[in-house]
Coordinates of C-alpha atoms and ligand atoms in Angstrom, one line a residue:
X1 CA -84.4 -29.1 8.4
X2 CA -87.7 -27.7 9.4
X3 CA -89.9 -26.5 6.9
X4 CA -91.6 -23.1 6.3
X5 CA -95.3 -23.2 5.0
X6 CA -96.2 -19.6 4.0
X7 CA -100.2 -18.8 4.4
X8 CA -101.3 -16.7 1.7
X9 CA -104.2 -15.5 3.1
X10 CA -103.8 -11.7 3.9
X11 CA -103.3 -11.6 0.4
X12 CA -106.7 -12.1 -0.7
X13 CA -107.8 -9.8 2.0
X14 CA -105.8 -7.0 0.8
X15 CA -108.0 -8.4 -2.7
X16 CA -111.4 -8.4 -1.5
X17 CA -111.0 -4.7 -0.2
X18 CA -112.0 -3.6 -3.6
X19 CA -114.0 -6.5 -4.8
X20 CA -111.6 -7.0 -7.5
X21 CA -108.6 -9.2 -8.8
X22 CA -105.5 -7.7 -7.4
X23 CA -103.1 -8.7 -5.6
X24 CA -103.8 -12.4 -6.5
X25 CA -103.3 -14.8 -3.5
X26 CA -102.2 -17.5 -6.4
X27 CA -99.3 -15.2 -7.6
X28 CA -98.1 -14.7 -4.3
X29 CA -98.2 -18.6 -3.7
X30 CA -96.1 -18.6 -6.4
X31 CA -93.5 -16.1 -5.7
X32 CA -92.9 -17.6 -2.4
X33 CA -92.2 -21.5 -3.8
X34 CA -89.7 -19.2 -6.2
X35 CA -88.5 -17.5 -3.0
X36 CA -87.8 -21.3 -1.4
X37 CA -91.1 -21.7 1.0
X38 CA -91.7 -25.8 1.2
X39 CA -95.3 -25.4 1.4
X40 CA -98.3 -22.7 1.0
X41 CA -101.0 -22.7 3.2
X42 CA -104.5 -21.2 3.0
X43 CA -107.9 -21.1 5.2
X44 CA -110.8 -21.5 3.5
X45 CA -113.4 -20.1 5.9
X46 CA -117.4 -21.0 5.8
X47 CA -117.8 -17.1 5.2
X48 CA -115.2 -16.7 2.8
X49 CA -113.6 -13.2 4.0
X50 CA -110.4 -13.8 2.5
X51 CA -110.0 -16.9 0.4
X52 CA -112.3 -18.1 -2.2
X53 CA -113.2 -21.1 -3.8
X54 CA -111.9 -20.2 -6.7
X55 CA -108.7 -19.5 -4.9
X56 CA -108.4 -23.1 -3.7
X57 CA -108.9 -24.5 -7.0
X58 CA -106.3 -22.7 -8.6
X59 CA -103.8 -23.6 -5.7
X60 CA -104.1 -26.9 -6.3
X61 CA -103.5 -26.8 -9.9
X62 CA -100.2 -24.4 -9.4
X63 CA -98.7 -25.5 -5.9
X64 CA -95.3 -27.7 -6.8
X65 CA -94.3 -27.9 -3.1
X66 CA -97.2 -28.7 -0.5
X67 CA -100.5 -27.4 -0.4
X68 CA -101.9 -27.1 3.5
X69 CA -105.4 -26.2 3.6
X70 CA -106.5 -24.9 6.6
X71 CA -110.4 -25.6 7.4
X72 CA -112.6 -26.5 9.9
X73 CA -114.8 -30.0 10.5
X74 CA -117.3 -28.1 8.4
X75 CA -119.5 -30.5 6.4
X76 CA -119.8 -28.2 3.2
X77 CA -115.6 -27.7 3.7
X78 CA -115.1 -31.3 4.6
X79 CA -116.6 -32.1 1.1
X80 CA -114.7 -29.4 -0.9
X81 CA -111.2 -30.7 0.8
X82 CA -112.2 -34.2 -0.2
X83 CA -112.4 -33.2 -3.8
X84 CA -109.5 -30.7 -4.0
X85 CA -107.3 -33.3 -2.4
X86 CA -104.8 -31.3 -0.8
X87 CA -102.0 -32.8 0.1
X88 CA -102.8 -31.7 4.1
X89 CA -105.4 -30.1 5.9
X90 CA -105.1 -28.6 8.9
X91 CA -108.6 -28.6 11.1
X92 CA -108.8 -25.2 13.3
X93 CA -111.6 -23.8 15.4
X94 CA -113.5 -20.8 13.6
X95 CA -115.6 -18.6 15.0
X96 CA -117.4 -16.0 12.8
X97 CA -116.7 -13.4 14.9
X98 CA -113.3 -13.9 15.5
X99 CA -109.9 -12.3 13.7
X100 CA -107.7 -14.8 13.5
X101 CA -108.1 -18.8 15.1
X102 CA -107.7 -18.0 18.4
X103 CA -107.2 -21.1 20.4
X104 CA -106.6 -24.9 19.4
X105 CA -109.4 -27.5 18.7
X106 CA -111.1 -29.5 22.0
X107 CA -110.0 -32.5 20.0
X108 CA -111.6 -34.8 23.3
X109 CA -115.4 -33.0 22.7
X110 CA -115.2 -33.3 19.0
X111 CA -114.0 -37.1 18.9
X112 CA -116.4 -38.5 16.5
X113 CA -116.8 -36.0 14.0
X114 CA -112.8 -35.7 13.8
X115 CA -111.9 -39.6 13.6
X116 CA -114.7 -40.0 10.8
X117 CA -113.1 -36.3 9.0
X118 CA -109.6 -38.5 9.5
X119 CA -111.0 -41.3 7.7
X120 CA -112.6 -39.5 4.7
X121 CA -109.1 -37.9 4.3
X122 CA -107.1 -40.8 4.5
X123 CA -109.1 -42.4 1.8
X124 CA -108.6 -39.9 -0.7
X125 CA -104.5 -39.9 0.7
X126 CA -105.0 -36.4 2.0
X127 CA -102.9 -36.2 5.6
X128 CA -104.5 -34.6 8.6
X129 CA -102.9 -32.1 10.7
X130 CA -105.3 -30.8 13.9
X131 CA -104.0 -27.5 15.7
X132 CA -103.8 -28.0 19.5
X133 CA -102.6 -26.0 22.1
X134 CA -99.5 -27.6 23.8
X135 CA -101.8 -29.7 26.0
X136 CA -101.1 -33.8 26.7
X137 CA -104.6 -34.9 26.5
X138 CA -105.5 -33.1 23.1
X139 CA -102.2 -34.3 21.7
X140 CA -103.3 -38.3 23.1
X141 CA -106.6 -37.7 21.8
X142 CA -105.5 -36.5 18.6
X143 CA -103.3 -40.1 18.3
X144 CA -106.6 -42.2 19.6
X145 CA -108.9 -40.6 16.9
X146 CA -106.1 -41.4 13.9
X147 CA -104.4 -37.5 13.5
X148 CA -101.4 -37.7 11.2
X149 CA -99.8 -34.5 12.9
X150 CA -100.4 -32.0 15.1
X151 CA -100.0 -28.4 14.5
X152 CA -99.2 -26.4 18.0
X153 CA -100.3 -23.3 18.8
X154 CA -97.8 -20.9 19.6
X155 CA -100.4 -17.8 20.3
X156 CA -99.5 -18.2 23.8
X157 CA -96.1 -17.9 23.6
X158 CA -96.1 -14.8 21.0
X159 CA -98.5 -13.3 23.0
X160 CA -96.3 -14.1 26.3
X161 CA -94.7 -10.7 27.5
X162 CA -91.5 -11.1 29.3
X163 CA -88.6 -13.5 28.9
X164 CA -90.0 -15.5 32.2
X165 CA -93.7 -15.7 30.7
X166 CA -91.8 -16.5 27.1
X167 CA -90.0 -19.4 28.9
X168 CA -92.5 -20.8 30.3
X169 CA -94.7 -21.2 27.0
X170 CA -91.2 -22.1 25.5
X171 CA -91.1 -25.0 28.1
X172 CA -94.9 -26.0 27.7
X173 CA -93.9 -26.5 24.3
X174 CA -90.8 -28.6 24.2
X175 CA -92.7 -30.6 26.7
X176 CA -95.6 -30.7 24.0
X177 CA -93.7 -31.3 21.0
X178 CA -91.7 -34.6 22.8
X179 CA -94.7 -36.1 23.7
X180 CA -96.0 -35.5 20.6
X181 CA -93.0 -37.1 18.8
X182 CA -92.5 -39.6 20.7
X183 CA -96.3 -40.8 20.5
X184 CA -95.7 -41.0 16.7
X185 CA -97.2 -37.8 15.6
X186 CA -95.4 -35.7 13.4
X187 CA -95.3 -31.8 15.1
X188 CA -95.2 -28.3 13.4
X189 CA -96.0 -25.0 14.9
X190 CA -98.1 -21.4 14.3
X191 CA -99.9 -18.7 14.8
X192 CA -98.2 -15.3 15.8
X193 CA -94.4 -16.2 14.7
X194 CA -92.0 -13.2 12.9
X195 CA -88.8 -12.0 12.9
X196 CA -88.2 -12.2 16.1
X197 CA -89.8 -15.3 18.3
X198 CA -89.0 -17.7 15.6
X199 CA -85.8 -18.3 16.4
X200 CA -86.8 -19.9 19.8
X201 CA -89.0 -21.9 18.0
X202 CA -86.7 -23.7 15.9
X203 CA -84.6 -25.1 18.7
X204 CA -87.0 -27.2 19.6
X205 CA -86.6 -30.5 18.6
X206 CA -89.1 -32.2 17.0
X207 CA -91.4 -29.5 15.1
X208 CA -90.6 -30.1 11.5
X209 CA -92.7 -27.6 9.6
X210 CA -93.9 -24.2 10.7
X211 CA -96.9 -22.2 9.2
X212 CA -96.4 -18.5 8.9
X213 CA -98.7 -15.9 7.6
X214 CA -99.1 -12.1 8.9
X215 CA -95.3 -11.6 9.2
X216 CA -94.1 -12.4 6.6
X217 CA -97.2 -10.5 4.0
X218 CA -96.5 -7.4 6.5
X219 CA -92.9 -7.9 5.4
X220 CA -93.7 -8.3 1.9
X221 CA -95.5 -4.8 1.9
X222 CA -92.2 -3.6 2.1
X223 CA -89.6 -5.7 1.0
X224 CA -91.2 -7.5 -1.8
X225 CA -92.5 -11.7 -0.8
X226 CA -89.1 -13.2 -2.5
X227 CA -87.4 -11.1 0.5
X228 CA -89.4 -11.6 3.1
X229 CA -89.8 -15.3 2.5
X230 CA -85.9 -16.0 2.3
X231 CA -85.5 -13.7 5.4
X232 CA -87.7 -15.9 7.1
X233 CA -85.8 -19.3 5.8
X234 CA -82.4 -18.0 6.4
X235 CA -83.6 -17.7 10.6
X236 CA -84.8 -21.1 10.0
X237 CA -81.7 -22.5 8.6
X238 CA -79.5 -20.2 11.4
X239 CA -81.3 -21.2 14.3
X240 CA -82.0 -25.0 13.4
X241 CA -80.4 -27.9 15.2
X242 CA -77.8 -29.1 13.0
X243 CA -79.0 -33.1 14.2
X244 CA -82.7 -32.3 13.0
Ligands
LIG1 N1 -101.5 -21.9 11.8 C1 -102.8 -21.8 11.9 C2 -103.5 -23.1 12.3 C3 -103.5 -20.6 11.8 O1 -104.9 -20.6 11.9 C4 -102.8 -19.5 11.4 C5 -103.6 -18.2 11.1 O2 -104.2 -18.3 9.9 C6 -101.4 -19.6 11.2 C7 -100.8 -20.8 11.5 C8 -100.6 -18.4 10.8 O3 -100.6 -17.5 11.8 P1 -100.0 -16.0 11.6 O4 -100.7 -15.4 10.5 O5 -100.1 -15.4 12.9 O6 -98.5 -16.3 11.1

């Protein structure tokens, strides 16, 4: 069965509108493990607009399921993850000015500083994860510089408008995700999935975890994060390959 990590982040940027304590991104971590998610997932950024340090420190202590911290190879990052010890990071891009991670990592130009970040990991047992876009050579390079898993963008494909520009990114990655699998790398997916381009998503095989974020806290705004976490699940479970 694939997984569903929920990121928490939107949370704490709902949070740090008034400078204060509420909502808690912690509380919601834990109301979503009630609501079934196998794994919480949070970003913490070198400016810290959403999740703080604090944040992090608490999730490890609380998390039952999987913690998935999402960073970049930031030294100062690279040093809090290897003290945390998450139980997976996930490396992304970051840009200061951007939104949201907008594309995947240039795993080829970063070779050196991402096999050494791989090591460090691996000797404190933390699992590495680097988000790609559904492209061969990054997926080949993430094997060659000692990448546990990849996680692949889906941007693309939620951003594709049309079912023939839908297809297309559908196609790039199933053709991602098999090569991925079958050069030993485990495969989950991101970025831009809800309600309604998940389902695609799930049929193909391979990807074994997804990471979901804005959706599902938009949904929570209105239905409550139990809801809108087992909403999410039960597409999961519906649209899932019985053989995966
Ligand atoms: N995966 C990665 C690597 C991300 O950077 C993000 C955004 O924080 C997500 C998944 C979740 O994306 P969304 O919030 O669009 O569901």
């Amino acid at each position: 069965m694939i997984t569903l990590n929920v990121n928490i982040d939107h949370i704490a940027t709902i949070r740090n509108a008034r400078g204060g304590t509420e909502p808690d991104p912690v509380t919601s971590a834990m109301l979503a493990e009630l609501a079934g998610a196998t794994g919480i997932v949070s970003h913490l950024r070198e400016d810290r607009r959403h999740i703080k340090d604090r944040d992090v420190l608490l999730l490890r202590e609380m998390i039952q399921t999987k913690f998935d911290l999402e960073m970049a190879a930031n030294p100062e990052i690279i040093e809090i993850a290897l003290k945390l010890k998450p139980d997976l990071v996930t490396i992304v891009p970051e840009k200061r000015q951007e939104l949201t991670t907008e594309g995947g990592l240039n795993v080829r130009n970063n070779r050196d500083t991402l096999r050494k970040l791989c090591q460090d990991m691996h000797s404190k047992d933390i699992e590495v994860s680097l988000f790609v876009d559904p492209d061969e050579m990054q997926i080949e390079e993430s094997l060659i510089i000692g990448a546990d898993m990849i996680e692949l963008h889906t941007g693309a494909y939620a951003n594709a408008k049309g079912e023939k520009a839908k297809n297309l990114e559908l196609n790039l990655l199933l053709a991602a995700a098999t090569f991925a699998h079958n050069s030993g790398l485990k495969v989950a997916a991101g970025h831009g999935l809800n309600y309604y381009n998940t389902q695609n998503i799930c049929k193909i095989p391979y990807i074994k975890e997804l990471s979901i974020g804005h959706s599902i806290i938009a949904r929570a705004t209105y239905t409550g994060i139990e809801k809108a976490v087992k909403e999410m699940l039960d597409i999961i479970h519906l649209n899932t390959p019985k053989s995966i």
